[in-house]
Amino acid sequence: MINSFINAAEEMLGAELGSKWKVIERIKKNPAEDSGGWFSISYIVESLDKEKKRAFLKALDYKEAFKSPNLVDKINQMTAAFIFERNVLNTCKEKRLRRIITSIDYGDFNVQNSPYPTQYLIFELADGNIRKYMKISKRLDTIWILKTIHQTAAGIQQLHLNGIAHQDIKPSNILTFNSNITKICDLGRSSVKGENCPTDMFVIPGDKTYAPPEFLYFAIPDDWNTKKYGYDLYTLGNLIVFLFSKGNVTASIFERLSSDLHFNNWTGTYDEILPYINNAFNEFLISFSNDLPSDLRVEIVELVRQLCNPDPYKRGYPKNLNSKHRQFSLEQYISKLDIMIKKVEYGFWRTNR
Amino acid sequence: MIKGFKDDNRRVLPVWRDFKTTMNLGELGLAKKPNQKPKDIGFLKRAEFEWENNKELPFAAELISSAIIANSLSSAKEAADFVVKNSNGLSTILISMANRVLSGDNISSKKSEDCLENIEVKEFRSNIRRLKHVLSENPGNSIAWVDLARNYTILGNEEKACVAIKIATQLSPENRYVLRSAARFYLHTGKSPKSYEILRKSDIVNFDPWVLASEISIASLLNKTSNHIKTAREIINSDNFSSFAISELTSALGTLEFEAGDDKSAKRLFSNSFEDPNDNALAQIIWVSKWLHHPQIETDINKFSSVQCAYEANATSLYLSSEWGKALEITELWERDQPYSSRPAQLAAFIYATCFDDYQKSEDVLKHTLISNPDDNMIKNNLAFALINQDKIPDAEKVLNQFKNPNKIDEQVVWNATNGLLLFRKGSIEQGRDLYLKAISIASQNKMEDYKAFASLYLAREEINASSLEAKKALDYAEAQARKSNDVGILYLYEKIKKMMDS
């Protein structure tokens, strides 16, 4: 059945979308990747005006729905997820959240003999995600790393201030523009405070590789802020570790635990295992500190210690821990990162003047 | 006299190892039989795909992380190999993760000897410095506090160890490792009631077989009956726990049944312990079967070669088969495994002194364990014994003067006997004999047959050395006492002294 129909999403190459865009290139995609409940096919599009501006298109791939035994439910679910992401992106656009990828356009597309049209979203085109820059050099420029972290933290804070939790901060979701502007993409897994969200049904909404340990042990915090914003803080800390060392906090914790304490085998509660995780986390921080530039060592370790605290109720800026509304605020971190950038820039200027 | 090795009252007390070793031995996890949880490895598949299409470091790093998190190390071998081959300039944590993937290292599969500590004082001081640094960064790390307390305990700094253990128990009052370590610390420092209370008052004792085994054993040591015996039986019969997880509990309960005279129940419980014992449960089985000669609990230590850190059980078995040299080798491992404990040192000191006449080595071993056990009168006695036998009389007198209040009966016996030896060596034969006879009399009144035999044998040895007219009579008496004993140490000593007389 799947092969007997034409899938509109797969037939977009060369097509003109309205009078604005032409689809010029299909992008190879990871088959295991979905975008928070909906599968997509990606293209590069070009504007039909004189500007010939290039952009990124993501089309809803209904073919995946046909693999499901509950076809109608699956189509409904995918459509709802698509609409949810589109609406979140619209909110970000309306609120002018400049550290979040901008959705330029959206619409439907169909071809003859296709039983169903596809919906698509068009985004500003990035140079790539941050891993592209990380491929170039083993030791990255510290200023670039700090700016990337700073802009990502600012993006997360912008989302949080608007009641949105991203839930999948990871290197592939941090896009770069002109090598020094960073924006967060893929809001398909996000949650909006007070709304039912497509990924609410998942225990771990984002990529497990960057998820906080309490989620891996199914110890999901009860209150929304701790559950959602706490998740984002941990993934931001994990991103910092990746940028400085290509390491990973969660993996480093499990590297230090025997397999009977692994979440697949553990049968106790998270509170019971937390002292062991905490100990492994501390050991990791000591190793990690040796991988950092000496002039930033203390600040970065402290940043990661607070953002990635394995106890979600102790996660965040220490002075905010007793505040229900400010525990997960990134304001202080953004200021600190700003100071760190200036410190490194000043040091660089002194060395090279 | 030097006290023999026989332990009349062994209990399944918690063994206090550092966190890493305890974890690697599998004593912190798998309380219950593992669930077959569905494993979502979509994230690993994504990372594999990206690596396949981008053979670059960031993608290798992500795949390695995903494989470790998925507990599926083989998925990232190629990526790990790539990282190691390009390791120049890379971070230590990435290289460490890559090496973990390449070694396929399930931590718990490490050989137990790899985990043994270097028992030099400077090593423990270095550990303390490291742990203080860790705690200065995160004072909320209860595991590091326990490890710090352990290092202080090994170095004999009870006060600092006590502070560290108190903080650990306040931070994690319901954690198995913290509670068992604290219980062992309080036992080590002579605060047995506190040791019992800390376990009894916890919530975890109601459902954790490891904590429960310790609680029952310490209660029994204090001549109390645990309130949790019923829970223990329910846990054992529940079939919810792995044999390994309940091995200490079954042997603790088996010991109680055995002492209560219910051989049938004891045998059944010890049979459960046989299935997959840890080192402590195995040592208890050996104690019941070999030392107490339980007719129905016969066991062959060779069947348990897979039990990790089974140093006590092996050393005991070798001692009981009079394989002194091999027993010494294992005892050294046992001491490295439990450096705070005086028991391995006591055994080593006894074998060196009694079987090899190597009093210098005996002295060295005892001086080392005295660091961790500064108030242990029995170690001081044995040390004085080793010193006297090397004619280091002033040193021995100094040690004996530090022998504090020999109130316990066994301490009174050895104190009199060793002072008797001292007087013999100083030429005061009659006074020395009187003290030996006093030791024999106290032992006799208190039905301490092995102590009586040892005191009699050492008196005979001194009479022979002094070419006294009492020598023959003393040897005959010692022979009569030795024949009553089944302790191989006593029988060996008797044969040795008899040869002295014959020659």
Coordinates of N, CA, C and O in Angstrom, one line a residue, chain B residues 7 14 50 62 64 150 283 305 360 375 396 416 458 492:
Chain B
D7 N 37.9 -17.5 65.6 CA 36.9 -16.6 66.0 C 35.7 -17.3 66.5 O 35.1 -18.1 65.8
P14 N 28.8 -6.1 58.1 CA 29.1 -5.5 56.8 C 30.6 -5.3 56.6 O 31.3 -4.8 57.5
E50 N 24.5 9.0 11.8 CA 25.2 10.2 11.6 C 26.7 9.9 11.4 O 27.5 10.5 10.6
E62 N 29.6 11.8 19.6 CA 28.2 11.6 20.0 C 27.8 10.1 20.0 O 27.1 9.7 20.8
I64 N 29.8 7.6 20.6 CA 30.4 7.0 21.8 C 29.5 7.3 23.1 O 29.2 6.4 23.9
R150 N 36.5 6.4 55.8 CA 37.2 5.1 55.7 C 38.7 5.3 55.8 O 39.4 4.6 56.5
A283 N 32.5 -16.6 53.7 CA 33.3 -16.7 54.9 C 32.5 -17.2 56.1 O 33.0 -18.0 56.9
S305 N 35.4 -20.7 43.5 CA 36.5 -19.9 43.0 C 36.1 -18.6 42.3 O 36.8 -17.7 42.1
Q360 N 60.0 -10.8 63.6 CA 60.2 -9.5 63.0 C 59.0 -9.2 62.1 O 58.4 -8.1 62.2
D375 N 43.5 1.3 69.8 CA 43.0 1.0 71.2 C 42.8 -0.5 71.3 O 42.2 -1.0 72.3
A396 N 58.9 -4.0 74.4 CA 57.8 -4.8 74.8 C 57.1 -4.3 76.1 O 55.9 -4.2 76.2
N416 N 48.1 -11.7 81.3 CA 48.8 -12.5 82.3 C 49.9 -13.3 81.7 O 51.0 -13.4 82.1
Y458 N 52.6 -22.3 75.8 CA 53.6 -21.3 75.9 C 54.4 -21.4 77.3 O 55.6 -21.1 77.4
Y492 N 49.8 -27.7 65.9 CA 51.1 -27.4 65.3 C 52.1 -26.9 66.4 O 53.2 -27.4 66.5

